[in-house]
Amino acid sequence: MKITKVYDRKYNGRRIIVMHHSFEHLPEELNDDFMMNWYCGYMEILASDKDYTAVNENECPVDEDCVVALYPSAIGWVNWVGCFPQEGIDDNNNYVGFSTDHYFPHEYQPTLKDVVKSLHDMVDKDQVAINGGKNNED
């Protein structure tokens, strides 16, 4: 599998990142369960955010139950919580993220533009709601 960072920018004081995942040749045993290409979008959680404690104290980065309901603007649902040392993004900050492969198997595949818009909405709508009407941007 090939993973490429295709978007990495600050938006309203938060880092948002999009990774593109792809298989050149999908293994036979995965043919019915996976798409060949998809995006994963991630939004930085700041220490000043009201949900930071829940995210930061999450003992298992794949256990996103503590934040999934907080982000209705995510494509599908939040299915990732943690930091990015394995992706070369070593800023020790926490992120919440989603994968378009989990939400749209064998259907319309969201574009990079769709993923970035969803991340912007997570910052502008969801995070503002969590923080009582403000973004807490640095």
CSV table of C-alpha atoms in Angstrom, one decimal, residues 23-136:
chain,number,residue,atom,x,y,z
A,23,PHE,CA,-3.1,-0.1,-3.7
A,24,GLU,CA,-1.4,-0.7,-7.0
A,25,HIS,CA,-2.7,-4.2,-7.0
A,26,LEU,CA,-5.2,-5.2,-4.4
A,27,PRO,CA,-4.6,-8.6,-2.8
A,28,GLU,CA,-7.2,-11.1,-3.9
A,29,GLU,CA,-8.5,-11.7,-0.4
A,30,LEU,CA,-9.3,-8.0,0.0
A,31,ASN,CA,-11.1,-7.5,-3.3
A,32,ASP,CA,-14.6,-7.3,-1.8
A,33,ASP,CA,-13.7,-5.2,1.3
A,34,PHE,CA,-11.5,-2.4,0.1
A,35,MET,CA,-11.4,0.3,-2.5
A,36,MET,CA,-8.2,0.9,-4.5
A,37,ASN,CA,-7.9,4.6,-3.5
A,38,TRP,CA,-9.2,6.6,-0.6
A,39,TYR,CA,-8.4,9.6,1.6
A,40,CYS,CA,-8.0,10.1,5.4
A,41,GLY,CA,-8.6,13.5,6.9
A,42,TYR,CA,-7.2,14.7,10.2
A,43,MET,CA,-7.8,17.8,12.4
A,44,GLU,CA,-5.5,19.0,15.1
A,45,ILE,CA,-6.9,19.1,18.7
A,46,LEU,CA,-5.5,22.0,20.7
A,47,ALA,CA,-4.6,21.8,24.5
A,48,SER,CA,-7.1,24.6,25.0
A,49,ASP,CA,-10.0,22.6,23.5
A,50,LYS,CA,-12.7,21.2,25.9
A,51,ASP,CA,-12.3,17.8,24.2
A,52,TYR,CA,-8.5,17.7,24.5
A,53,THR,CA,-8.6,15.9,27.8
A,54,ALA,CA,-10.8,13.1,26.4
A,55,VAL,CA,-8.6,12.8,23.4
A,56,ASN,CA,-5.3,13.0,25.3
A,57,GLU,CA,-6.3,10.5,27.9
A,58,ASN,CA,-7.5,8.0,25.4
A,59,GLU,CA,-5.3,5.0,26.2
A,60,CYS,CA,-5.7,3.3,22.9
A,61,PRO,CA,-5.4,5.5,19.8
A,62,VAL,CA,-7.8,3.3,17.8
A,63,ASP,CA,-10.6,3.7,20.5
A,64,GLU,CA,-12.3,6.8,19.2
A,65,ASP,CA,-15.5,6.4,21.1
A,66,CYS,CA,-14.7,9.3,23.4
A,67,VAL,CA,-15.0,11.8,20.5
A,68,VAL,CA,-16.9,10.2,17.7
A,69,ALA,CA,-20.2,12.0,18.5
A,70,LEU,CA,-18.5,15.4,18.8
A,71,TYR,CA,-17.8,15.6,15.1
A,72,PRO,CA,-20.9,15.2,12.9
A,73,SER,CA,-19.2,17.1,10.1
A,74,ALA,CA,-16.6,14.3,9.6
A,75,ILE,CA,-17.3,12.2,6.5
A,76,GLY,CA,-18.8,9.1,7.9
A,77,TRP,CA,-17.6,9.3,11.5
A,78,VAL,CA,-14.4,9.9,13.4
A,79,ASN,CA,-12.5,6.6,13.4
A,80,TRP,CA,-9.1,7.6,14.4
A,81,VAL,CA,-7.6,9.5,17.4
A,82,GLY,CA,-3.9,10.0,18.1
A,83,CYS,CA,-0.7,11.6,16.9
A,84,PHE,CA,1.3,10.9,13.7
A,85,PRO,CA,4.9,9.7,14.5
A,86,GLN,CA,4.5,6.8,12.1
A,87,GLU,CA,3.7,9.3,9.2
A,88,GLY,CA,6.6,11.5,9.8
A,89,ILE,CA,4.5,14.2,11.4
A,90,ASP,CA,6.2,14.4,14.7
A,91,ASP,CA,4.7,17.4,16.4
A,92,ASN,CA,3.3,15.4,19.4
A,93,ASN,CA,-0.1,16.9,18.9
A,94,ASN,CA,-3.3,14.9,18.9
A,95,TYR,CA,-5.6,14.7,15.9
A,96,VAL,CA,-9.1,13.3,15.2
A,97,GLY,CA,-9.6,11.8,11.8
A,98,PHE,CA,-11.8,9.9,9.4
A,99,SER,CA,-11.3,7.5,6.4
A,100,THR,CA,-13.4,7.7,3.3
A,101,ASP,CA,-12.8,4.0,2.8
A,102,HIS,CA,-14.9,3.1,5.8
A,103,TYR,CA,-17.9,5.2,4.8
A,104,PHE,CA,-18.1,4.8,1.0
A,105,PRO,CA,-17.1,1.2,0.1
A,106,HIS,CA,-18.0,0.5,-3.5
A,107,GLU,CA,-20.0,3.7,-3.9
A,108,TYR,CA,-19.2,7.3,-4.7
A,109,GLN,CA,-15.7,8.1,-3.5
A,110,PRO,CA,-15.2,11.6,-1.9
A,111,THR,CA,-12.7,13.8,-3.6
A,112,LEU,CA,-9.8,15.7,-2.0
A,113,LYS,CA,-12.0,18.8,-2.1
A,114,ASP,CA,-14.8,17.0,-0.2
A,115,VAL,CA,-12.3,15.8,2.5
A,116,VAL,CA,-10.8,19.3,2.9
A,117,LYS,CA,-14.3,20.9,3.1
A,118,SER,CA,-15.3,18.3,5.8
A,119,LEU,CA,-12.2,19.2,7.8
A,120,HIS,CA,-13.0,22.9,7.5
A,121,ASP,CA,-16.5,22.2,8.8
A,122,MET,CA,-15.0,20.2,11.7
A,123,VAL,CA,-13.1,23.3,12.6
A,124,ASP,CA,-15.7,25.9,11.9
A,125,LYS,CA,-18.8,24.1,13.2
A,126,ASP,CA,-18.0,21.1,15.4
A,127,GLN,CA,-15.0,22.5,17.3
A,128,VAL,CA,-16.8,25.8,17.8
A,129,ALA,CA,-19.8,23.9,19.3
A,130,ILE,CA,-17.5,21.9,21.6
A,131,ASN,CA,-15.7,25.0,22.8
A,132,GLY,CA,-18.9,27.0,23.5
A,133,GLY,CA,-19.0,29.3,20.5
A,134,LYS,CA,-15.3,29.8,19.8
A,135,ASN,CA,-12.5,28.1,17.9
A,136,ASN,CA,-9.7,28.4,20.5
